[in-house]
Structure formats: C-alpha cells, structure tokens
C-alpha cells in the first residue's frame, strides 16, 4: 500500500476507522509512533490538514517526498520516556496517538499515561491474530504466517491497559465493522 508513492502500511479498514476517529475527535495533534518511510504521516496530513502531525521513530527512513511542512519528525527512542515527554509537551490537545512501532505497550504507556488528557485517544495497531508475522508479507504467498507476534502483542496490550482504568475501549470505533472487525482488536482507547 502506498500514499503519494510512499510506502504506507495501513489497510483500507484501518484507514476508514482512523477517518471516523478524526471526525469524532477533531484532533489538534496526531502522533504517529513508527514513522518508517513516512507514508502514514503523509496520509494523516491529507486526511486532516488542520492537525499538527508528529511522527516519531528511532531512525529516519523518509525520503524527500515524505518530508513536508506541518509534519514534525522527532528522532527519539520511546524507551527514553523523559525525552519523549519533553518533546511532546507543547503539542495541543486533543490527541490521537497511533502506535505502530513495535515497542512494548508498557513502554508506550510509561510515556503517554500522564501526558494524555481527557478525550485523547491511543490506538495500538497490529493486534489481530491474522496479522502477518512480518511487515510486507502477502496473504497470497505460500510462506504467509500469522498469529504468534500479533497475539503476543494483544496480550501485552490487554495486560498493560488493565493497569490503566482511566483508558476505556471505544466500541463505536473499535466495532464499527462488527465486533473487533479490524486489524486491531480491543485496541482503540479513549482517556476518560
């Protein structure tokens, strides 16, 4: 999948659910955890130009096409919570935080649990058991494998989020296509 010729690893259902979430939240800031080549941050910018887009990764793999105005790239390690918290402190709320970075849910929540405000959202992607084991795997391939990585991720998200009762699953978004009808299941949280 590509957006403006830049690789973007979001399926059509996820894209639509993010559009619905943007419509509900009217975010001032969208934080994309896991920049990769920058396709998702470009797509978010095109979906909602008035939001500030912040994309975070430990390395910068973007090319010139994906380096555009009003998208802030922050080269940060999400395990270093103090530096991430400081870097995000001046961004306006409400936020939508999109986690697609292969960092443990406990590390993500160590950063975001206290800096998110009421009605901010966090979405943990790739938690459906049928997600591929590796990025870019084709379901049409004989070597397609799924289940282990995403199931482990879902278990870790569930374990972590049970520690934070101020975050609730938003079923209006999560179950828009039927119960857990997306590539991320039980993973769309609103801070109450």
mmCIF file of C-alpha atoms in Angstrom:
data_model
loop_
_atom_site.group_PDB
_atom_site.id
_atom_site.type_symbol
_atom_site.label_atom_id
_atom_site.label_comp_id
_atom_site.label_asym_id
_atom_site.label_seq_id
_atom_site.Cartn_x
_atom_site.Cartn_y
_atom_site.Cartn_z
ATOM 1 C CA UNK A 1 0.000 0.000 0.000
ATOM 2 C CA UNK A 2 1.314 3.468 -0.876
ATOM 3 C CA UNK A 3 0.271 7.063 -0.382
ATOM 4 C CA UNK A 4 1.762 9.619 -2.773
ATOM 5 C CA UNK A 5 4.246 6.940 -3.875
ATOM 6 C CA UNK A 6 5.460 6.494 -0.278
ATOM 7 C CA UNK A 7 5.028 3.078 1.394
ATOM 8 C CA UNK A 8 2.201 3.116 3.930
ATOM 9 C CA UNK A 9 1.344 0.036 5.930
ATOM 10 C CA UNK A 10 -2.331 0.626 6.766
ATOM 11 C CA UNK A 11 -5.136 -1.473 5.347
ATOM 12 C CA UNK A 12 -8.373 0.050 3.986
ATOM 13 C CA UNK A 13 -10.440 -0.793 7.084
ATOM 14 C CA UNK A 14 -7.881 0.834 9.404
ATOM 15 C CA UNK A 15 -7.781 3.897 7.177
ATOM 16 C CA UNK A 16 -11.557 4.233 7.344
ATOM 17 C CA UNK A 17 -11.603 3.755 11.132
ATOM 18 C CA UNK A 18 -8.969 6.465 11.510
ATOM 19 C CA UNK A 19 -11.127 8.772 9.349
ATOM 20 C CA UNK A 20 -14.105 8.101 11.649
ATOM 21 C CA UNK A 21 -11.918 8.728 14.699
ATOM 22 C CA UNK A 22 -10.640 12.007 13.242
ATOM 23 C CA UNK A 23 -14.248 13.045 12.584
ATOM 24 C CA UNK A 24 -15.193 12.348 16.215
ATOM 25 C CA UNK A 25 -12.098 13.777 17.918
ATOM 26 C CA UNK A 26 -11.292 16.789 15.725
ATOM 27 C CA UNK A 27 -7.672 16.411 16.873
ATOM 28 C CA UNK A 28 -5.248 19.277 17.261
ATOM 29 C CA UNK A 29 -2.369 16.773 17.097
ATOM 30 C CA UNK A 30 -1.975 13.317 15.567
ATOM 31 C CA UNK A 31 1.054 11.439 16.885
ATOM 32 C CA UNK A 32 2.283 8.631 14.635
ATOM 33 C CA UNK A 33 4.574 6.240 16.522
ATOM 34 C CA UNK A 34 6.693 4.367 14.000
ATOM 35 C CA UNK A 35 7.466 6.604 11.032
ATOM 36 C CA UNK A 36 9.093 4.036 8.741
ATOM 37 C CA UNK A 37 9.072 5.712 5.296
ATOM 38 C CA UNK A 38 6.561 8.400 6.314
ATOM 39 C CA UNK A 39 3.545 7.228 4.316
ATOM 40 C CA UNK A 40 1.182 7.167 7.297
ATOM 41 C CA UNK A 41 2.111 10.662 8.447
ATOM 42 C CA UNK A 42 1.557 11.969 4.892
ATOM 43 C CA UNK A 43 -1.797 10.199 4.779
ATOM 44 C CA UNK A 44 -2.843 11.658 8.167
ATOM 45 C CA UNK A 45 -1.848 15.132 6.936
ATOM 46 C CA UNK A 46 -4.004 14.731 3.826
ATOM 47 C CA UNK A 47 -6.959 13.413 5.820
ATOM 48 C CA UNK A 48 -6.896 16.261 8.316
ATOM 49 C CA UNK A 49 -4.716 19.194 7.181
ATOM 50 C CA UNK A 50 -5.562 21.390 10.176
ATOM 51 C CA UNK A 51 -3.989 18.955 12.681
ATOM 52 C CA UNK A 52 -0.331 19.055 13.563
ATOM 53 C CA UNK A 53 1.204 15.725 12.606
ATOM 54 C CA UNK A 54 4.045 14.448 14.770
ATOM 55 C CA UNK A 55 5.840 11.288 13.740
ATOM 56 C CA UNK A 56 8.355 9.539 15.976
ATOM 57 C CA UNK A 57 10.941 6.895 15.181
ATOM 58 C CA UNK A 58 14.381 5.849 16.327
ATOM 59 C CA UNK A 59 15.715 6.202 12.731
ATOM 60 C CA UNK A 60 14.747 8.453 9.814
ATOM 61 C CA UNK A 61 13.979 6.370 6.710
ATOM 62 C CA UNK A 62 11.904 9.041 4.985
ATOM 63 C CA UNK A 63 12.816 10.320 1.548
ATOM 64 C CA UNK A 64 12.343 13.866 0.224
ATOM 65 C CA UNK A 65 8.737 13.155 -0.844
ATOM 66 C CA UNK A 66 7.683 12.382 2.720
ATOM 67 C CA UNK A 67 9.450 15.389 4.279
ATOM 68 C CA UNK A 68 6.762 18.072 4.107
ATOM 69 C CA UNK A 69 5.654 21.155 6.024
ATOM 70 C CA UNK A 70 3.480 20.753 9.117
ATOM 71 C CA UNK A 71 4.765 17.242 9.821
ATOM 72 C CA UNK A 72 7.259 17.187 12.672
ATOM 73 C CA UNK A 73 9.665 14.246 12.652
ATOM 74 C CA UNK A 74 11.112 13.518 16.095
ATOM 75 C CA UNK A 75 14.063 11.131 16.161
ATOM 76 C CA UNK A 76 13.506 9.631 19.604
ATOM 77 C CA UNK A 77 13.703 6.331 21.427
ATOM 78 C CA UNK A 78 10.300 5.627 23.005
ATOM 79 C CA UNK A 79 12.056 3.739 25.806
ATOM 80 C CA UNK A 80 13.526 7.074 26.958
ATOM 81 C CA UNK A 81 10.293 8.417 28.400
ATOM 82 C CA UNK A 82 11.606 11.706 29.808
ATOM 83 C CA UNK A 83 12.951 12.919 26.455
ATOM 84 C CA UNK A 84 9.749 11.919 24.646
ATOM 85 C CA UNK A 85 7.541 13.599 27.251
ATOM 86 C CA UNK A 86 9.601 16.780 27.000
ATOM 87 C CA UNK A 87 9.463 16.754 23.180
ATOM 88 C CA UNK A 88 5.651 16.369 23.171
ATOM 89 C CA UNK A 89 4.885 18.829 25.965
ATOM 90 C CA UNK A 90 3.954 21.785 23.733
ATOM 91 C CA UNK A 91 1.621 19.998 21.315
ATOM 92 C CA UNK A 92 -2.047 20.932 21.636
ATOM 93 C CA UNK A 93 -4.784 18.508 22.622
ATOM 94 C CA UNK A 94 -6.927 16.635 21.767
ATOM 95 C CA UNK A 95 -4.521 13.981 20.538
ATOM 96 C CA UNK A 96 -4.843 10.807 18.530
ATOM 97 C CA UNK A 97 -1.830 8.593 19.218
ATOM 98 C CA UNK A 98 -1.285 5.841 16.630
ATOM 99 C CA UNK A 99 1.049 3.115 17.877
ATOM 100 C CA UNK A 100 2.650 1.133 15.053
ATOM 101 C CA UNK A 101 6.247 0.993 16.235
ATOM 102 C CA UNK A 102 6.971 -2.456 17.677
ATOM 103 C CA UNK A 103 7.636 -1.133 21.175
ATOM 104 C CA UNK A 104 6.099 -2.874 24.203
ATOM 105 C CA UNK A 105 2.759 -1.464 25.381
ATOM 106 C CA UNK A 106 4.233 -0.929 28.855
ATOM 107 C CA UNK A 107 6.919 1.376 27.427
ATOM 108 C CA UNK A 108 4.339 3.260 25.347
ATOM 109 C CA UNK A 109 2.067 3.768 28.348
ATOM 110 C CA UNK A 110 5.022 4.786 30.509
ATOM 111 C CA UNK A 111 5.314 7.775 28.169
ATOM 112 C CA UNK A 112 1.665 8.560 27.468
ATOM 113 C CA UNK A 113 -0.370 7.671 30.584
ATOM 114 C CA UNK A 114 0.244 11.016 32.306
ATOM 115 C CA UNK A 115 0.591 13.393 29.355
ATOM 116 C CA UNK A 116 -2.610 12.396 27.579
ATOM 117 C CA UNK A 117 -5.696 14.366 28.582
ATOM 118 C CA UNK A 118 -9.367 13.524 28.835
ATOM 119 C CA UNK A 119 -10.825 12.545 25.426
ATOM 120 C CA UNK A 120 -7.396 11.872 23.878
ATOM 121 C CA UNK A 121 -7.150 8.532 22.034
ATOM 122 C CA UNK A 122 -4.472 5.892 21.657
ATOM 123 C CA UNK A 123 -4.718 3.074 19.099
ATOM 124 C CA UNK A 124 -2.468 0.012 19.267
ATOM 125 C CA UNK A 125 -2.196 -1.425 15.755
ATOM 126 C CA UNK A 126 -1.498 -4.979 14.572
ATOM 127 C CA UNK A 127 -3.253 -6.827 17.387
ATOM 128 C CA UNK A 128 -5.452 -9.104 15.250
ATOM 129 C CA UNK A 129 -4.314 -12.760 15.278
ATOM 130 C CA UNK A 130 -4.418 -12.903 11.470
ATOM 131 C CA UNK A 131 -1.884 -10.103 11.054
ATOM 132 C CA UNK A 132 1.257 -11.337 9.294
ATOM 133 C CA UNK A 133 4.334 -12.223 11.288
ATOM 134 C CA UNK A 134 6.433 -9.804 9.212
ATOM 135 C CA UNK A 135 5.755 -6.479 7.529
ATOM 136 C CA UNK A 136 5.071 -6.828 3.816
ATOM 137 C CA UNK A 137 4.034 -10.490 3.843
ATOM 138 C CA UNK A 138 1.406 -11.237 1.226
ATOM 139 C CA UNK A 139 -1.583 -13.334 2.243
ATOM 140 C CA UNK A 140 -1.359 -14.910 -1.216
ATOM 141 C CA UNK A 141 2.126 -16.248 -0.514
ATOM 142 C CA UNK A 142 2.708 -19.865 0.473
ATOM 143 C CA UNK A 143 5.001 -18.562 3.207
ATOM 144 C CA UNK A 144 2.324 -16.412 4.872
ATOM 145 C CA UNK A 145 2.476 -16.902 8.636
ATOM 146 C CA UNK A 146 0.341 -15.232 11.263
ATOM 147 C CA UNK A 147 -0.789 -15.407 14.837
ATOM 148 C CA UNK A 148 2.222 -15.536 17.107
ATOM 149 C CA UNK A 149 3.535 -11.973 17.002
ATOM 150 C CA UNK A 150 0.138 -10.230 16.942
ATOM 151 C CA UNK A 151 -1.377 -12.493 19.599
ATOM 152 C CA UNK A 152 1.575 -11.780 21.903
ATOM 153 C CA UNK A 153 1.184 -8.065 21.222
ATOM 154 C CA UNK A 154 -2.548 -8.166 22.020
ATOM 155 C CA UNK A 155 -1.878 -9.994 25.296
ATOM 156 C CA UNK A 156 0.690 -7.357 26.283
ATOM 157 C CA UNK A 157 -1.684 -4.513 25.351
ATOM 158 C CA UNK A 158 -4.503 -6.090 27.380
ATOM 159 C CA UNK A 159 -2.222 -6.693 30.380
ATOM 160 C CA UNK A 160 -0.923 -3.129 30.309
ATOM 161 C CA UNK A 161 -4.250 -1.402 29.751
ATOM 162 C CA UNK A 162 -5.870 -3.255 32.667
ATOM 163 C CA UNK A 163 -3.448 -1.238 34.835
ATOM 164 C CA UNK A 164 -4.970 1.991 33.491
ATOM 165 C CA UNK A 165 -8.730 2.022 34.185
ATOM 166 C CA UNK A 166 -8.862 5.653 33.048
ATOM 167 C CA UNK A 167 -8.496 4.308 29.475
ATOM 168 C CA UNK A 168 -11.578 2.615 28.037
ATOM 169 C CA UNK A 169 -12.116 0.827 24.723
ATOM 170 C CA UNK A 170 -14.203 2.964 22.367
ATOM 171 C CA UNK A 171 -16.559 0.428 20.836
ATOM 172 C CA UNK A 172 -18.058 2.987 18.430
ATOM 173 C CA UNK A 173 -14.768 2.954 16.530
ATOM 174 C CA UNK A 174 -13.476 -0.492 17.509
ATOM 175 C CA UNK A 175 -16.641 -2.338 16.445
ATOM 176 C CA UNK A 176 -17.743 -0.142 13.526
ATOM 177 C CA UNK A 177 -17.483 -3.137 11.150
ATOM 178 C CA UNK A 178 -18.812 -5.596 13.727
ATOM 179 C CA UNK A 179 -17.206 -6.927 16.888
ATOM 180 C CA UNK A 180 -13.451 -6.334 16.503
ATOM 181 C CA UNK A 181 -13.885 -6.004 12.744
ATOM 182 C CA UNK A 182 -10.453 -4.523 12.062
ATOM 183 C CA UNK A 183 -6.749 -5.371 12.089
ATOM 184 C CA UNK A 184 -6.513 -4.009 15.614
ATOM 185 C CA UNK A 185 -8.800 -5.631 18.173
ATOM 186 C CA UNK A 186 -9.693 -4.301 21.623
ATOM 187 C CA UNK A 187 -7.063 -1.652 20.980
ATOM 188 C CA UNK A 188 -8.833 1.711 20.483
ATOM 189 C CA UNK A 189 -8.685 3.544 23.822
ATOM 190 C CA UNK A 190 -10.054 6.870 24.985
ATOM 191 C CA UNK A 191 -8.777 8.536 28.143
ATOM 192 C CA UNK A 192 -11.705 9.330 30.432
#
